[in-house]
């Protein structure tokens, strides 16, 4: 079906506001990743889900960042009390994980949400 | 932790010439190396990948080589075209555990017509 879908595409927040970014992965994909991409840099890992389980959140920069995937499909990345340094593009990626017993960890990326904190 | 270095940061070539982008990774356990192309305002798109049990892979004008001993891998684009202009990212990953990608800092390729 369709690729990874992210919304909104652009978000402007005042410093201190809370924001929620949504990711719809490719249907049937077990694994879901969030990355943060600062201007002119490569994406940096934030967190990883396998189905609804958050197996790795080592990349979340602070406890203001929270991610969930309650039903193992759509995921939301929430940032509380946004700061200017949170301004970046937030990318979501999904991968199939297993196909016929083989790990298929090719990650397919969405277009991202560009967050600007004023 | 794992680190991936990518060079050059910018690359300009004449249309029809070849372009080479090089990456070095630090974690010798990494065994999967994808390359992504990112156009302005879009998410990264996979263009080619290679696994550690293979030394070279080719897909039309694009090829990737891997030297496990030196922990180097490179992207080669031949007969470049203006539509190849974009930012290219290399990445390293494990095919176990988290499967997270560690990305390089990107190469902005400009193909001059």
PDB file of C-alpha atoms in Angstrom:
ATOM      1  CA  UNK A   1       0.000   0.000   0.000  1.00  0.00           C
ATOM      2  CA  UNK A   2       1.059   3.570   0.643  1.00  0.00           C
ATOM      3  CA  UNK A   3       4.382   4.492   2.167  1.00  0.00           C
ATOM      4  CA  UNK A   4       5.074   5.854   5.629  1.00  0.00           C
ATOM      5  CA  UNK A   5       2.860   8.840   6.327  1.00  0.00           C
ATOM      6  CA  UNK A   6       3.673  11.580   8.828  1.00  0.00           C
ATOM      7  CA  UNK A   7       1.587  14.467  10.049  1.00  0.00           C
ATOM      8  CA  UNK A   8       1.674  17.342  10.322  1.00  0.00           C
ATOM      9  CA  UNK A   9       4.320  18.138   7.717  1.00  0.00           C
ATOM     10  CA  UNK A  10       5.123  21.419   9.452  1.00  0.00           C
ATOM     11  CA  UNK A  11       4.597  22.489  13.026  1.00  0.00           C
ATOM     12  CA  UNK A  12       5.384  25.831  14.593  1.00  0.00           C
ATOM     13  CA  UNK A  13       5.328  25.912  18.372  1.00  0.00           C
ATOM     14  CA  UNK A  14       5.999  28.581  20.929  1.00  0.00           C
ATOM     15  CA  UNK A  15       8.661  27.703  23.456  1.00  0.00           C
ATOM     16  CA  UNK A  16       7.059  25.804  26.309  1.00  0.00           C
ATOM     17  CA  UNK A  17       4.212  24.331  24.266  1.00  0.00           C
ATOM     18  CA  UNK A  18       3.604  20.597  23.983  1.00  0.00           C
ATOM     19  CA  UNK A  19       3.524  19.004  20.520  1.00  0.00           C
ATOM     20  CA  UNK A  20       2.455  15.614  19.161  1.00  0.00           C
ATOM     21  CA  UNK A  21       3.772  14.183  15.912  1.00  0.00           C
ATOM     22  CA  UNK A  22       2.058  11.269  14.214  1.00  0.00           C
ATOM     23  CA  UNK A  23       3.441   8.409  12.147  1.00  0.00           C
ATOM     24  CA  UNK A  24       1.458   5.889  10.104  1.00  0.00           C
ATOM     25  CA  UNK A  25       3.832   3.071   9.130  1.00  0.00           C
ATOM     26  CA  UNK A  26       3.530   0.815   6.111  1.00  0.00           C
ATOM     27  CA  UNK A  27       0.781  -1.708   6.755  1.00  0.00           C
ATOM     28  CA  UNK A  28       2.140  -4.923   8.251  1.00  0.00           C
ATOM     29  CA  UNK A  29       5.479  -3.482   9.256  1.00  0.00           C
ATOM     30  CA  UNK A  30       6.443  -4.662  12.711  1.00  0.00           C
ATOM     31  CA  UNK A  31       9.301  -2.300  13.455  1.00  0.00           C
ATOM     32  CA  UNK A  32       8.999   1.460  13.785  1.00  0.00           C
ATOM     33  CA  UNK A  33      11.753   4.003  14.351  1.00  0.00           C
ATOM     34  CA  UNK A  34      11.897   7.702  15.144  1.00  0.00           C
ATOM     35  CA  UNK A  35      14.880   9.822  14.114  1.00  0.00           C
ATOM     36  CA  UNK A  36      15.724  13.487  14.630  1.00  0.00           C
ATOM     37  CA  UNK A  37      17.440  15.337  11.780  1.00  0.00           C
ATOM     38  CA  UNK A  38      18.995  18.699  12.571  1.00  0.00           C
ATOM     39  CA  UNK A  39      19.628  21.108   9.698  1.00  0.00           C
ATOM     40  CA  UNK A  40      22.515  19.903   7.550  1.00  0.00           C
ATOM     41  CA  UNK A  41      23.012  16.711   9.550  1.00  0.00           C
ATOM     42  CA  UNK A  42      22.223  13.045   9.203  1.00  0.00           C
ATOM     43  CA  UNK A  43      19.256  11.525  11.018  1.00  0.00           C
ATOM     44  CA  UNK A  44      19.930  10.532  14.616  1.00  0.00           C
ATOM     45  CA  UNK A  45      18.148   7.620  16.283  1.00  0.00           C
ATOM     46  CA  UNK A  46      15.603   8.433  18.967  1.00  0.00           C
ATOM     47  CA  UNK A  47      13.594   5.298  19.701  1.00  0.00           C
ATOM     48  CA  UNK A  48      12.486   1.911  18.352  1.00  0.00           C
ATOM     49  CA  UNK A  49       9.296  -0.140  18.630  1.00  0.00           C
ATOM     50  CA  UNK A  50       8.648  -3.743  17.789  1.00  0.00           C
ATOM     51  CA  UNK A  51       4.883  -3.946  17.569  1.00  0.00           C
ATOM     52  CA  UNK A  52       3.657  -2.053  20.645  1.00  0.00           C
ATOM     53  CA  UNK A  53       6.783  -2.675  22.702  1.00  0.00           C
ATOM     54  CA  UNK A  54       9.291   0.148  22.960  1.00  0.00           C
ATOM     55  CA  UNK A  55      12.517  -1.829  22.954  1.00  0.00           C
ATOM     56  CA  UNK A  56      15.043   0.985  22.745  1.00  0.00           C
ATOM     57  CA  UNK A  57      14.639   4.598  23.796  1.00  0.00           C
ATOM     58  CA  UNK A  58      18.311   5.314  24.301  1.00  0.00           C
ATOM     59  CA  UNK A  59      18.314   8.169  21.783  1.00  0.00           C
ATOM     60  CA  UNK A  60      15.614  10.298  23.394  1.00  0.00           C
ATOM     61  CA  UNK A  61      17.438  13.492  24.399  1.00  0.00           C
ATOM     62  CA  UNK A  62      15.501  14.201  27.579  1.00  0.00           C
ATOM     63  CA  UNK A  63      12.496  13.134  29.607  1.00  0.00           C
ATOM     64  CA  UNK A  64      10.493  15.767  27.729  1.00  0.00           C
ATOM     65  CA  UNK A  65      10.406  13.342  24.812  1.00  0.00           C
ATOM     66  CA  UNK A  66       7.924  10.495  24.913  1.00  0.00           C
ATOM     67  CA  UNK A  67       6.840   8.031  22.224  1.00  0.00           C
ATOM     68  CA  UNK A  68       4.084   5.451  22.098  1.00  0.00           C
ATOM     69  CA  UNK A  69       2.612   2.881  19.740  1.00  0.00           C
ATOM     70  CA  UNK A  70      -0.279   1.467  21.767  1.00  0.00           C
ATOM     71  CA  UNK A  71      -1.774  -0.876  19.145  1.00  0.00           C
ATOM     72  CA  UNK A  72       1.376  -1.732  17.280  1.00  0.00           C
ATOM     73  CA  UNK A  73       0.558   0.425  14.275  1.00  0.00           C
ATOM     74  CA  UNK A  74       0.305   4.234  14.468  1.00  0.00           C
ATOM     75  CA  UNK A  75       2.923   5.915  16.633  1.00  0.00           C
ATOM     76  CA  UNK A  76       3.023   9.317  18.281  1.00  0.00           C
ATOM     77  CA  UNK A  77       6.100  11.232  19.353  1.00  0.00           C
ATOM     78  CA  UNK A  78       5.293  13.790  22.010  1.00  0.00           C
ATOM     79  CA  UNK A  79       7.560  16.605  23.100  1.00  0.00           C
ATOM     80  CA  UNK A  80       6.628  18.457  26.248  1.00  0.00           C
ATOM     81  CA  UNK A  81       7.644  22.023  27.074  1.00  0.00           C
ATOM     82  CA  UNK A  82       9.368  22.499  23.713  1.00  0.00           C
ATOM     83  CA  UNK A  83      12.695  24.314  23.597  1.00  0.00           C
ATOM     84  CA  UNK A  84      14.410  26.029  20.676  1.00  0.00           C
ATOM     85  CA  UNK A  85      16.964  23.217  20.474  1.00  0.00           C
ATOM     86  CA  UNK A  86      14.101  20.827  19.656  1.00  0.00           C
ATOM     87  CA  UNK A  87      13.738  22.496  16.254  1.00  0.00           C
ATOM     88  CA  UNK A  88      14.497  19.817  13.673  1.00  0.00           C
ATOM     89  CA  UNK A  89      12.883  17.438  11.197  1.00  0.00           C
ATOM     90  CA  UNK A  90      11.469  14.367  12.907  1.00  0.00           C
ATOM     91  CA  UNK A  91      11.542  11.307  10.681  1.00  0.00           C
ATOM     92  CA  UNK A  92       9.639   8.092  11.140  1.00  0.00           C
ATOM     93  CA  UNK A  93      10.666   4.825   9.486  1.00  0.00           C
ATOM     94  CA  UNK A  94       9.183   1.351   9.426  1.00  0.00           C
ATOM     95  CA  UNK A  95      10.529  -2.036   8.466  1.00  0.00           C
ATOM     96  CA  UNK A  96       9.035  -5.470   7.977  1.00  0.00           C
ATOM     97  CA  UNK A  97      11.359  -7.200  10.465  1.00  0.00           C
ATOM     98  CA  UNK A  98      10.897 -10.809   9.441  1.00  0.00           C
ATOM     99  CA  UNK A  99      10.035 -12.410   6.101  1.00  0.00           C
ATOM    100  CA  UNK A 100      10.207 -16.180   5.740  1.00  0.00           C
ATOM    101  CA  UNK A 101      12.467 -16.379   8.760  1.00  0.00           C
ATOM    102  CA  UNK A 102      14.951 -13.806   7.532  1.00  0.00           C
ATOM    103  CA  UNK A 103      15.436 -10.420   9.126  1.00  0.00           C
ATOM    104  CA  UNK A 104      14.453  -7.710   6.660  1.00  0.00           C
ATOM    105  CA  UNK A 105      15.577  -4.540   8.296  1.00  0.00           C
ATOM    106  CA  UNK A 106      15.333  -2.194   5.329  1.00  0.00           C
ATOM    107  CA  UNK A 107      13.838   0.966   6.753  1.00  0.00           C
ATOM    108  CA  UNK A 108      11.355   3.011   4.729  1.00  0.00           C
ATOM    109  CA  UNK A 109      11.150   6.646   5.715  1.00  0.00           C
ATOM    110  CA  UNK A 110       8.323   9.135   5.763  1.00  0.00           C
ATOM    111  CA  UNK A 111       8.727  12.719   4.573  1.00  0.00           C
ATOM    112  CA  UNK A 112       9.114  13.958   8.140  1.00  0.00           C
ATOM    113  CA  UNK A 113       7.633  16.675  10.304  1.00  0.00           C
ATOM    114  CA  UNK A 114       9.558  19.930  10.405  1.00  0.00           C
ATOM    115  CA  UNK A 115       9.249  21.387  13.907  1.00  0.00           C
ATOM    116  CA  UNK A 116      10.136  25.011  14.491  1.00  0.00           C
ATOM    117  CA  UNK A 117      10.152  26.250  18.069  1.00  0.00           C
ATOM    118  CA  UNK A 118      10.030  30.028  18.404  1.00  0.00           C
TER     119      UNK A 118
ATOM    120  CA  UNK B   1      29.268   4.044  20.641  1.00  0.00           C
ATOM    121  CA  UNK B   2      28.984   3.446  16.925  1.00  0.00           C
ATOM    122  CA  UNK B   3      30.116   6.293  14.706  1.00  0.00           C
ATOM    123  CA  UNK B   4      29.973   6.724  10.932  1.00  0.00           C
ATOM    124  CA  UNK B   5      32.147   9.288   9.183  1.00  0.00           C
ATOM    125  CA  UNK B   6      31.293  10.417   5.653  1.00  0.00           C
ATOM    126  CA  UNK B   7      33.343  12.336   3.100  1.00  0.00           C
ATOM    127  CA  UNK B   8      33.214  14.642   1.267  1.00  0.00           C
ATOM    128  CA  UNK B   9      30.516  16.905   2.676  1.00  0.00           C
ATOM    129  CA  UNK B  10      29.968  18.491  -0.744  1.00  0.00           C
ATOM    130  CA  UNK B  11      30.780  17.223  -4.218  1.00  0.00           C
ATOM    131  CA  UNK B  12      30.332  18.891  -7.584  1.00  0.00           C
ATOM    132  CA  UNK B  13      30.789  16.924 -10.795  1.00  0.00           C
ATOM    133  CA  UNK B  14      30.114  17.549 -14.448  1.00  0.00           C
ATOM    134  CA  UNK B  15      27.221  15.668 -15.992  1.00  0.00           C
ATOM    135  CA  UNK B  16      28.451  12.315 -17.248  1.00  0.00           C
ATOM    136  CA  UNK B  17      31.346  12.103 -14.803  1.00  0.00           C
ATOM    137  CA  UNK B  18      31.539   9.686 -11.877  1.00  0.00           C
ATOM    138  CA  UNK B  19      30.990  10.516  -8.206  1.00  0.00           C
ATOM    139  CA  UNK B  20      32.410   8.651  -5.230  1.00  0.00           C
ATOM    140  CA  UNK B  21      31.342   9.048  -1.610  1.00  0.00           C
ATOM    141  CA  UNK B  22      33.217   7.303   1.191  1.00  0.00           C
ATOM    142  CA  UNK B  23      32.203   6.214   4.681  1.00  0.00           C
ATOM    143  CA  UNK B  24      33.999   4.677   7.629  1.00  0.00           C
ATOM    144  CA  UNK B  25      32.296   2.932  10.536  1.00  0.00           C
ATOM    145  CA  UNK B  26      33.615   2.172  13.997  1.00  0.00           C
ATOM    146  CA  UNK B  27      31.644  -0.874  15.212  1.00  0.00           C
ATOM    147  CA  UNK B  28      33.137  -4.002  13.675  1.00  0.00           C
ATOM    148  CA  UNK B  29      29.894  -5.855  14.484  1.00  0.00           C
ATOM    149  CA  UNK B  30      27.950  -3.760  11.950  1.00  0.00           C
ATOM    150  CA  UNK B  31      26.799  -5.987   9.121  1.00  0.00           C
ATOM    151  CA  UNK B  32      24.331  -4.001   7.036  1.00  0.00           C
ATOM    152  CA  UNK B  33      25.124  -0.800   5.117  1.00  0.00           C
ATOM    153  CA  UNK B  34      22.377   1.100   3.287  1.00  0.00           C
ATOM    154  CA  UNK B  35      22.714   4.263   1.230  1.00  0.00           C
ATOM    155  CA  UNK B  36      19.934   6.822   1.121  1.00  0.00           C
ATOM    156  CA  UNK B  37      19.206   9.750  -1.196  1.00  0.00           C
ATOM    157  CA  UNK B  38      17.363  12.723   0.250  1.00  0.00           C
ATOM    158  CA  UNK B  39      15.868  15.436  -1.897  1.00  0.00           C
ATOM    159  CA  UNK B  40      14.784  18.780  -0.530  1.00  0.00           C
ATOM    160  CA  UNK B  41      11.684  18.494   1.631  1.00  0.00           C
ATOM    161  CA  UNK B  42      11.515  14.719   1.356  1.00  0.00           C
ATOM    162  CA  UNK B  43      12.435  11.777   3.516  1.00  0.00           C
ATOM    163  CA  UNK B  44      15.473   9.610   2.777  1.00  0.00           C
ATOM    164  CA  UNK B  45      14.962   6.995   0.044  1.00  0.00           C
ATOM    165  CA  UNK B  46      16.986   3.798  -0.125  1.00  0.00           C
ATOM    166  CA  UNK B  47      19.045   3.577  -3.314  1.00  0.00           C
ATOM    167  CA  UNK B  48      21.285   0.581  -2.621  1.00  0.00           C
ATOM    168  CA  UNK B  49      22.455  -1.539   0.282  1.00  0.00           C
ATOM    169  CA  UNK B  50      25.095  -4.137   1.018  1.00  0.00           C
ATOM    170  CA  UNK B  51      25.525  -6.818   3.652  1.00  0.00           C
ATOM    171  CA  UNK B  52      28.823  -7.740   5.248  1.00  0.00           C
ATOM    172  CA  UNK B  53      29.074 -11.086   3.480  1.00  0.00           C
ATOM    173  CA  UNK B  54      29.357  -9.313   0.119  1.00  0.00           C
ATOM    174  CA  UNK B  55      32.220  -7.118  -1.132  1.00  0.00           C
ATOM    175  CA  UNK B  56      30.475  -5.311  -3.964  1.00  0.00           C
ATOM    176  CA  UNK B  57      26.979  -4.754  -5.299  1.00  0.00           C
ATOM    177  CA  UNK B  58      25.857  -2.984  -8.445  1.00  0.00           C
ATOM    178  CA  UNK B  59      22.518  -1.682  -9.660  1.00  0.00           C
ATOM    179  CA  UNK B  60      22.677   0.030 -13.057  1.00  0.00           C
ATOM    180  CA  UNK B  61      24.694   3.249 -12.561  1.00  0.00           C
ATOM    181  CA  UNK B  62      25.086   2.787  -8.825  1.00  0.00           C
ATOM    182  CA  UNK B  63      27.530   0.506  -7.030  1.00  0.00           C
ATOM    183  CA  UNK B  64      28.625   0.034  -3.454  1.00  0.00           C
ATOM    184  CA  UNK B  65      31.858  -1.545  -2.240  1.00  0.00           C
ATOM    185  CA  UNK B  66      32.658  -2.778   1.251  1.00  0.00           C
ATOM    186  CA  UNK B  67      36.029  -3.399   2.897  1.00  0.00           C
ATOM    187  CA  UNK B  68      35.278  -5.097   6.213  1.00  0.00           C
ATOM    188  CA  UNK B  69      38.889  -5.191   7.313  1.00  0.00           C
ATOM    189  CA  UNK B  70      39.306  -1.452   6.943  1.00  0.00           C
ATOM    190  CA  UNK B  71      35.696  -0.750   7.952  1.00  0.00           C
ATOM    191  CA  UNK B  72      35.203   1.336   4.815  1.00  0.00           C
ATOM    192  CA  UNK B  73      32.346   1.387   2.332  1.00  0.00           C
ATOM    193  CA  UNK B  74      31.826   3.568  -0.700  1.00  0.00           C
ATOM    194  CA  UNK B  75      29.098   4.649  -3.106  1.00  0.00           C
ATOM    195  CA  UNK B  76      29.950   4.988  -6.777  1.00  0.00           C
ATOM    196  CA  UNK B  77      27.651   6.730  -9.243  1.00  0.00           C
ATOM    197  CA  UNK B  78      28.655   6.569 -12.895  1.00  0.00           C
ATOM    198  CA  UNK B  79      27.399   8.671 -15.812  1.00  0.00           C
ATOM    199  CA  UNK B  80      25.917  11.220 -13.422  1.00  0.00           C
ATOM    200  CA  UNK B  81      22.794  13.122 -14.439  1.00  0.00           C
ATOM    201  CA  UNK B  82      21.313  16.365 -13.093  1.00  0.00           C
ATOM    202  CA  UNK B  83      18.574  14.383 -11.327  1.00  0.00           C
ATOM    203  CA  UNK B  84      21.262  12.697  -9.233  1.00  0.00           C
ATOM    204  CA  UNK B  85      21.731  16.032  -7.441  1.00  0.00           C
ATOM    205  CA  UNK B  86      20.661  15.497  -3.812  1.00  0.00           C
ATOM    206  CA  UNK B  87      22.080  14.756  -0.365  1.00  0.00           C
ATOM    207  CA  UNK B  88      23.348  11.207   0.077  1.00  0.00           C
ATOM    208  CA  UNK B  89      23.646   9.472   3.446  1.00  0.00           C
ATOM    209  CA  UNK B  90      25.466   6.292   4.327  1.00  0.00           C
ATOM    210  CA  UNK B  91      24.449   4.275   7.372  1.00  0.00           C
ATOM    211  CA  UNK B  92      25.586   1.262   9.369  1.00  0.00           C
ATOM    212  CA  UNK B  93      23.422  -1.195  11.237  1.00  0.00           C
ATOM    213  CA  UNK B  94      23.251  -4.551  12.913  1.00  0.00           C
ATOM    214  CA  UNK B  95      20.822  -7.232  11.704  1.00  0.00           C
ATOM    215  CA  UNK B  96      20.047  -8.056  15.313  1.00  0.00           C
ATOM    216  CA  UNK B  97      19.063  -6.175  18.424  1.00  0.00           C
ATOM    217  CA  UNK B  98      17.603  -2.752  17.753  1.00  0.00           C
ATOM    218  CA  UNK B  99      18.427  -2.617  14.024  1.00  0.00           C
ATOM    219  CA  UNK B 100      18.805   1.138  14.393  1.00  0.00           C
ATOM    220  CA  UNK B 101      20.771   2.950  11.724  1.00  0.00           C
ATOM    221  CA  UNK B 102      23.778   5.108  12.513  1.00  0.00           C
ATOM    222  CA  UNK B 103      23.969   7.694   9.751  1.00  0.00           C
ATOM    223  CA  UNK B 104      26.863   9.643   8.333  1.00  0.00           C
ATOM    224  CA  UNK B 105      26.646  13.428   8.123  1.00  0.00           C
ATOM    225  CA  UNK B 106      25.690  13.460   4.457  1.00  0.00           C
ATOM    226  CA  UNK B 107      27.194  14.485   1.112  1.00  0.00           C
ATOM    227  CA  UNK B 108      25.572  17.175  -0.985  1.00  0.00           C
ATOM    228  CA  UNK B 109      26.080  16.123  -4.606  1.00  0.00           C
ATOM    229  CA  UNK B 110      25.639  18.682  -7.340  1.00  0.00           C
ATOM    230  CA  UNK B 111      25.713  17.517 -10.941  1.00  0.00           C
ATOM    231  CA  UNK B 112      26.463  20.384 -13.290  1.00  0.00           C
ATOM    232  CA  UNK B 113      24.786  20.277 -16.697  1.00  0.00           C
TER     233      UNK B 113
END
